[in-house]
PDB file of C-alpha atoms in Angstrom:
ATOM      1  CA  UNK A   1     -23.480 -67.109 -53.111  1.00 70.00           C
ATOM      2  CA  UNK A   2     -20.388 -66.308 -51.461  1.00 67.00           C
ATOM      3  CA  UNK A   3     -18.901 -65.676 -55.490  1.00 74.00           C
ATOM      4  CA  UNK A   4     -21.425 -62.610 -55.391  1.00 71.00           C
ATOM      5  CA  UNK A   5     -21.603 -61.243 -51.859  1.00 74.00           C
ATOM      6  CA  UNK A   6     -17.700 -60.811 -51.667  1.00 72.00           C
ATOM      7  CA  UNK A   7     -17.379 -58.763 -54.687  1.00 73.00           C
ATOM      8  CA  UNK A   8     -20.180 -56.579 -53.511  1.00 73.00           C
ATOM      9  CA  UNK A   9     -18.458 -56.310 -50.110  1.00 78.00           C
ATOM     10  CA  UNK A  10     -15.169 -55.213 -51.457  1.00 78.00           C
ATOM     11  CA  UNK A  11     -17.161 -52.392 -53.623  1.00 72.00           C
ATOM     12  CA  UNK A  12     -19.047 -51.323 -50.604  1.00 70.00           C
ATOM     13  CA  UNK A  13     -15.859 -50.903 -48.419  1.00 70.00           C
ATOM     14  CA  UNK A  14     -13.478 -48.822 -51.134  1.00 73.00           C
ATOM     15  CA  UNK A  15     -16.516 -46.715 -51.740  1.00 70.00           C
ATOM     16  CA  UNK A  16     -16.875 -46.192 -47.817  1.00 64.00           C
ATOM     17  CA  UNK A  17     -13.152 -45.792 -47.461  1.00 65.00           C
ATOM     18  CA  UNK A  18     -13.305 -43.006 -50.838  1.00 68.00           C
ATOM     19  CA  UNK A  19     -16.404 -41.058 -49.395  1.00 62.00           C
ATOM     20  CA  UNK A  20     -14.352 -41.173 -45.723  1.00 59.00           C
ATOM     21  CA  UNK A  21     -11.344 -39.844 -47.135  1.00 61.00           C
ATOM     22  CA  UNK A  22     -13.356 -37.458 -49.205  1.00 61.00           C
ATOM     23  CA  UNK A  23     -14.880 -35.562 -46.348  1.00 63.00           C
ATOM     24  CA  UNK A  24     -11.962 -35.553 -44.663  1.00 61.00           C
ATOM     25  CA  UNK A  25      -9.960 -33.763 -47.288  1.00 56.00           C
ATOM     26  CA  UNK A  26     -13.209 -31.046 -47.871  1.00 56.00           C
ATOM     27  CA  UNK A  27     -13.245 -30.877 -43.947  1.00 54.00           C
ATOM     28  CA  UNK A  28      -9.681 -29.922 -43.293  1.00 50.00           C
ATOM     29  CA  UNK A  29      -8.360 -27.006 -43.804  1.00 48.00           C
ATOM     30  CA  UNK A  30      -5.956 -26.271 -46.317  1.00 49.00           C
ATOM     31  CA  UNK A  31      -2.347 -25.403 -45.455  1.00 50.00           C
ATOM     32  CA  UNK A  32      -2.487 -21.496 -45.835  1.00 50.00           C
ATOM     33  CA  UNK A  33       0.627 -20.448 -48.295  1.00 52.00           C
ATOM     34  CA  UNK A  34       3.334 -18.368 -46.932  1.00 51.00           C
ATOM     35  CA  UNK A  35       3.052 -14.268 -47.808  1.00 49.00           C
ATOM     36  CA  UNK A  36       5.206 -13.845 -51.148  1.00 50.00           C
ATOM     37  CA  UNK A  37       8.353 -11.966 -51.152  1.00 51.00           C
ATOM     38  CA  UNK A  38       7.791  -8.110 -51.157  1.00 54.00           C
ATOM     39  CA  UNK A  39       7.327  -7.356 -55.499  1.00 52.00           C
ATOM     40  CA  UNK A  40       9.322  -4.641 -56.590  1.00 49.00           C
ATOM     41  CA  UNK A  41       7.287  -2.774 -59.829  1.00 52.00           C
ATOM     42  CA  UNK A  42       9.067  -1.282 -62.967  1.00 49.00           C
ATOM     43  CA  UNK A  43       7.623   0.594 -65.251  1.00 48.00           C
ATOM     44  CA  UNK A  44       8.422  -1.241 -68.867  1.00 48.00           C
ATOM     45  CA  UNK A  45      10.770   0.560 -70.964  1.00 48.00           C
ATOM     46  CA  UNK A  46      11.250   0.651 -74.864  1.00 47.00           C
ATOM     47  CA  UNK A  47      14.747   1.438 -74.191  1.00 47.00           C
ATOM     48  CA  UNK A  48      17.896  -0.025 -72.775  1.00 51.00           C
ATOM     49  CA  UNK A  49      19.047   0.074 -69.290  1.00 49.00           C
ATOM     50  CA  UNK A  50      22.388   2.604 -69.038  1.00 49.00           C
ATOM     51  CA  UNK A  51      24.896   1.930 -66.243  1.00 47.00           C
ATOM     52  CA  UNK A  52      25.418   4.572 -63.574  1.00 44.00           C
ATOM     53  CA  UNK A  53      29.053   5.631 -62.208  1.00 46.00           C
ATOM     54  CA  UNK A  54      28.914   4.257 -59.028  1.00 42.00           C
ATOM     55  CA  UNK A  55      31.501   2.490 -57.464  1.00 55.00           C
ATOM     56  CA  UNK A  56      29.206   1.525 -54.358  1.00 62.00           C
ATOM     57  CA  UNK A  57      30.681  -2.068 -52.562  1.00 77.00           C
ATOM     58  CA  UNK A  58      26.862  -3.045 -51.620  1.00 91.00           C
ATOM     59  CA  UNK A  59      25.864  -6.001 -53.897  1.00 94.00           C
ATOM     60  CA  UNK A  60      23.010  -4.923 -54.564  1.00 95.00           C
ATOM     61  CA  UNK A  61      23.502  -1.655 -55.412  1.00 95.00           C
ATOM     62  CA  UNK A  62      25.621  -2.624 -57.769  1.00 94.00           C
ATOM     63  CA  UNK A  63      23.355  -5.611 -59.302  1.00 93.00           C
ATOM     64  CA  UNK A  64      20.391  -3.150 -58.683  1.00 93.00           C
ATOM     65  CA  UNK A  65      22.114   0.040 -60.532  1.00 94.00           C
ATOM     66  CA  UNK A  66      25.012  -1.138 -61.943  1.00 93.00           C
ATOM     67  CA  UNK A  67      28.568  -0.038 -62.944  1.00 94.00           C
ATOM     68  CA  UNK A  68      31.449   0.818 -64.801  1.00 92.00           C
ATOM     69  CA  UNK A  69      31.500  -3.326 -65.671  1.00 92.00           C
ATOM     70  CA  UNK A  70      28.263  -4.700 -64.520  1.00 95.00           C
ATOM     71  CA  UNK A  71      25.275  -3.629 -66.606  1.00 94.00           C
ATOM     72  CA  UNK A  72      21.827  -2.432 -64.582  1.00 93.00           C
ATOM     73  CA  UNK A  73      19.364  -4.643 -63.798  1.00 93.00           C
ATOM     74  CA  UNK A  74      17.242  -5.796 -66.734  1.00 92.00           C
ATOM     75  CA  UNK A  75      13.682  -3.961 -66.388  1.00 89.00           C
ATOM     76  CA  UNK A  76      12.339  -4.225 -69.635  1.00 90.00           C
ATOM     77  CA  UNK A  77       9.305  -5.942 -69.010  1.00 89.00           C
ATOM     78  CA  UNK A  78      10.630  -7.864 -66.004  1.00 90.00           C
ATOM     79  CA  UNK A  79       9.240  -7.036 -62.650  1.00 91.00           C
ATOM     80  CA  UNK A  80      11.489  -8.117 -60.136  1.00 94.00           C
ATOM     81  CA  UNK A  81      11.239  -9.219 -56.136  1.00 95.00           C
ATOM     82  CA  UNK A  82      13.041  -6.947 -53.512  1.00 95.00           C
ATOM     83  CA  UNK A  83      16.813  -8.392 -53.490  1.00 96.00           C
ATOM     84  CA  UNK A  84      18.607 -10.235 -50.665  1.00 96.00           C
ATOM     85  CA  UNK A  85      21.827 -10.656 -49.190  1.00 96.00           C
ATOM     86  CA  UNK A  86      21.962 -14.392 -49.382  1.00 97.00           C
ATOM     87  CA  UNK A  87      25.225 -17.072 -49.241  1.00 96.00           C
ATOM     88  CA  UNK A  88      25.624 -19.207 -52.934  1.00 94.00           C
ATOM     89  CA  UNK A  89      27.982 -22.102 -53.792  1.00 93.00           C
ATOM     90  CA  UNK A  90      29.383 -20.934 -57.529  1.00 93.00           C
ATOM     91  CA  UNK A  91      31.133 -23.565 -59.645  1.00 89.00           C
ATOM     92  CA  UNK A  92      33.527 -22.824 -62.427  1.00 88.00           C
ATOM     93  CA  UNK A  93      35.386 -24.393 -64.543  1.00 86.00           C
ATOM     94  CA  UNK A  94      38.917 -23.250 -65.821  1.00 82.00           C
ATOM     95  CA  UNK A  95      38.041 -24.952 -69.237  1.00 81.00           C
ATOM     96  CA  UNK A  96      34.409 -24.987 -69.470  1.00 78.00           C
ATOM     97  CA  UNK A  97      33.913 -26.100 -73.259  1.00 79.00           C
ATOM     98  CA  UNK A  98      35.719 -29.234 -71.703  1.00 81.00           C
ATOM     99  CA  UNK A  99      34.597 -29.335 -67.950  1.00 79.00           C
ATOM    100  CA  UNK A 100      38.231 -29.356 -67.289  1.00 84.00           C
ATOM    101  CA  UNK A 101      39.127 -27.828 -63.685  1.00 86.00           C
ATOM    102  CA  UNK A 102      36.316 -27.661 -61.607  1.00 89.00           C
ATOM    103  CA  UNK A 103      36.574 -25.482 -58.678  1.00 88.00           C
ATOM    104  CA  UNK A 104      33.403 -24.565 -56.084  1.00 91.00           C
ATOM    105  CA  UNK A 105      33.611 -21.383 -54.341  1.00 90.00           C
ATOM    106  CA  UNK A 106      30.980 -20.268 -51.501  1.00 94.00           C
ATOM    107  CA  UNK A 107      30.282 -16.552 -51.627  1.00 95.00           C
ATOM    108  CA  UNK A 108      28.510 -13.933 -50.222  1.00 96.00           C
ATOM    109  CA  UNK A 109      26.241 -11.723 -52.685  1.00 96.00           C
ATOM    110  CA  UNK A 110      23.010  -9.902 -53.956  1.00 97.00           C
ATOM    111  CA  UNK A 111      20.271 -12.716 -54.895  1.00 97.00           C
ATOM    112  CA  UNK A 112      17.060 -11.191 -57.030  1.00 96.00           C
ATOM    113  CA  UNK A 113      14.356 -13.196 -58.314  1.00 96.00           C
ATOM    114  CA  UNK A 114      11.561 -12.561 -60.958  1.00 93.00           C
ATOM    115  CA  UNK A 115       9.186 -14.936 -63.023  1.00 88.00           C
ATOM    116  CA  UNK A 116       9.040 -14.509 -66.744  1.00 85.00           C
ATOM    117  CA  UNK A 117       7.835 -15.737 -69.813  1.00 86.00           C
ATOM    118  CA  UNK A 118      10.176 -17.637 -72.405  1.00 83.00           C
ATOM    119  CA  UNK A 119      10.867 -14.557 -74.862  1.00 86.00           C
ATOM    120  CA  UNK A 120      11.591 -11.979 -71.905  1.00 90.00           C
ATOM    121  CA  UNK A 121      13.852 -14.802 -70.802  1.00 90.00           C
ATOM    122  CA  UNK A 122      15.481 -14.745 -73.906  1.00 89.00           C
ATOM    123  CA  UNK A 123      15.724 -11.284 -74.073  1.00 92.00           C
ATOM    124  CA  UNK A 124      17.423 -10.941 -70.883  1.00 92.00           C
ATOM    125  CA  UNK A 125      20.083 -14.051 -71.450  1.00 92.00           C
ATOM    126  CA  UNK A 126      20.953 -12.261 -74.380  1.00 94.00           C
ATOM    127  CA  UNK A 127      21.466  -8.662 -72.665  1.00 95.00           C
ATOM    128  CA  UNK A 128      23.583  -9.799 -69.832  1.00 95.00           C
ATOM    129  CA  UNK A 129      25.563 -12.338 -71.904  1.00 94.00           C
ATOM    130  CA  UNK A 130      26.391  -9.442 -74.184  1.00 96.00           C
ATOM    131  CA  UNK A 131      26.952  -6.826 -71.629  1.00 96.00           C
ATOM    132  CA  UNK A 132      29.232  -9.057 -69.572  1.00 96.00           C
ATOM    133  CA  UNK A 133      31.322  -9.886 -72.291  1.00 94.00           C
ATOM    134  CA  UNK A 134      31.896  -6.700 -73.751  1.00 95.00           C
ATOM    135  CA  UNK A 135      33.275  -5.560 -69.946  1.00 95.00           C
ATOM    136  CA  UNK A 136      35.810  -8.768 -70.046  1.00 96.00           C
ATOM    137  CA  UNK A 137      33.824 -11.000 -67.808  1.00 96.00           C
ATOM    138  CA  UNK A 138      35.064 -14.159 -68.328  1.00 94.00           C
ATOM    139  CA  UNK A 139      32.330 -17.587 -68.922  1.00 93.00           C
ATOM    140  CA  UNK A 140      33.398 -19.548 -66.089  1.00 92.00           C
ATOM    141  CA  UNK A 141      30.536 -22.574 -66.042  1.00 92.00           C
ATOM    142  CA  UNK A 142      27.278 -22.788 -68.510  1.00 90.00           C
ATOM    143  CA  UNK A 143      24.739 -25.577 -68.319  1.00 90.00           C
ATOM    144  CA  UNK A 144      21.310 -25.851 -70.448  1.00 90.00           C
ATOM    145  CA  UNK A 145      18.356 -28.019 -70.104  1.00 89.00           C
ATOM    146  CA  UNK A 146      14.610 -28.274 -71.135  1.00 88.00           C
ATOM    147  CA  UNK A 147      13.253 -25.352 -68.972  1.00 88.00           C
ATOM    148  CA  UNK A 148      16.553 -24.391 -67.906  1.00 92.00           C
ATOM    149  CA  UNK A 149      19.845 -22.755 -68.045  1.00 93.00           C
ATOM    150  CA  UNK A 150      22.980 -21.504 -65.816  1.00 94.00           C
ATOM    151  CA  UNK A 151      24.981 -19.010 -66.824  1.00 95.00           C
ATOM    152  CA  UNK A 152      27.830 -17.984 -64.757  1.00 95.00           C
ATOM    153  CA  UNK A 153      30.731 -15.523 -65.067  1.00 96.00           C
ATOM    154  CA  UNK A 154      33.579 -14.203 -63.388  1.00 95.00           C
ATOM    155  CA  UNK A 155      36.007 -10.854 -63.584  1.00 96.00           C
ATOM    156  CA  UNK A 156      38.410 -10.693 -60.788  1.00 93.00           C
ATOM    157  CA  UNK A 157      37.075 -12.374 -57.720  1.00 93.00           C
ATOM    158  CA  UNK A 158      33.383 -11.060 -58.547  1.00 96.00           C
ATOM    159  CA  UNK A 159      30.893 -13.356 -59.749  1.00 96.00           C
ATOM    160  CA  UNK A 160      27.707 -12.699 -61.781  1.00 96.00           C
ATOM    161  CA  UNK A 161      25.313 -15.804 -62.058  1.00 96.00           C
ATOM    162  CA  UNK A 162      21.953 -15.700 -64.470  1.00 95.00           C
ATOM    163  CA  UNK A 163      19.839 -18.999 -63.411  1.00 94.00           C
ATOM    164  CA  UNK A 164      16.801 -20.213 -64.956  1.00 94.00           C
ATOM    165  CA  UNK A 165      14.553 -23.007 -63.448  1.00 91.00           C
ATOM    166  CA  UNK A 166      10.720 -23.164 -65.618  1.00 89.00           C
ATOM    167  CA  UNK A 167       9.816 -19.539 -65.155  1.00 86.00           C
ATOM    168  CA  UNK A 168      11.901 -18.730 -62.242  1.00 92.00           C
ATOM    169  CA  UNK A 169      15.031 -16.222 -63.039  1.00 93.00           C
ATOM    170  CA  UNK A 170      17.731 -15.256 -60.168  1.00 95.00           C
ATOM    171  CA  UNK A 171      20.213 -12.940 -61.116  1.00 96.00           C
ATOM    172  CA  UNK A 172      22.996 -13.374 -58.309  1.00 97.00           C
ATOM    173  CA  UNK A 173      25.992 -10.762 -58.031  1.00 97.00           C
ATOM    174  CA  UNK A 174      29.158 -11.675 -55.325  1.00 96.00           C
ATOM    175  CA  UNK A 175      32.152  -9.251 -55.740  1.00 91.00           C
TER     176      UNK A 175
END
């Protein structure tokens, strides 16, 4: 007898303990998310970004608009979030096909963020990587993974960094 009541005792209390926990998770409320970032709207453009001749010292100005040797900010497609003067450790490498020379520097720059889909991703590695290394920016560190990528150069002591985590893209400028 015992055999049969225990087993029916056990089901009786995880159900009770399920249906308590239950209510309590459709009773509370949930947490409420925090507002999003201001979204900055682009029109989409079948052509390519031109830089403008300003020699402005505000980051992002010159991430924003550009410059004699950093390209404008990628629009095509893209809608980005209002930028931000943020604080960013940057590693580089003196060798970096090797990994040969590591050196981490903590800077002060223009942070912007946008979501995008894998081909607009594409599209933009491709435009900065090109862009940068036509104006003599030198590849300083580069990692890739599955849903992810970091790209970062350096002319001077400026820094340009392209980062990729899933579908989140910050472009970070430090001069």
């Amino acid at each position: 007898m015992l055999r049969l009541l225990l087993p029916l005792i056990i089901v009786l209390v995880l159900a009770g303990g399920g249906f308590f926990l239950y209510q309590n998770f459709k009773t509370k409320s949930a947490p409420q998310p925090t507002p999003s970032p201001q979204i900055v709207q682009t029109p989409t453009l079948t052509t390519q970004p031109t830089s403008s001749p300003t020699t402005s010292t505000d980051p992002c100005e010159v991430l924003t608009k550009g410059n004699a040797d950093v390209p404008p900010l990628y629009k095509e497609g893209i809608t980005w979030q209002k930028p931000a003067v943020v604080d960013r450790e940057i590693g580089e490498f003196e060798n970096p096909s090797t990994g040969e020379g590591f050196i981490s520097t903590r800077k002060t720059g223009c942070l912007i963020k946008s979501t995008a889909t894998l081909d607009l991703v594409n599209q933009l590695r491709n435009f900065y990587t090109e862009k940068l290394s036509n104006n003599g920016w030198k590849l300083v560190d580069t990692a890739d993974g599955p849903s992810s990528f970091l790209i970062t150069y350096k002319k001077d002591k400026r820094y340009i960094l392209l980062n990729r985590m899933n579908d989140q893209i910050e472009l970070f400028y430090a001069q």
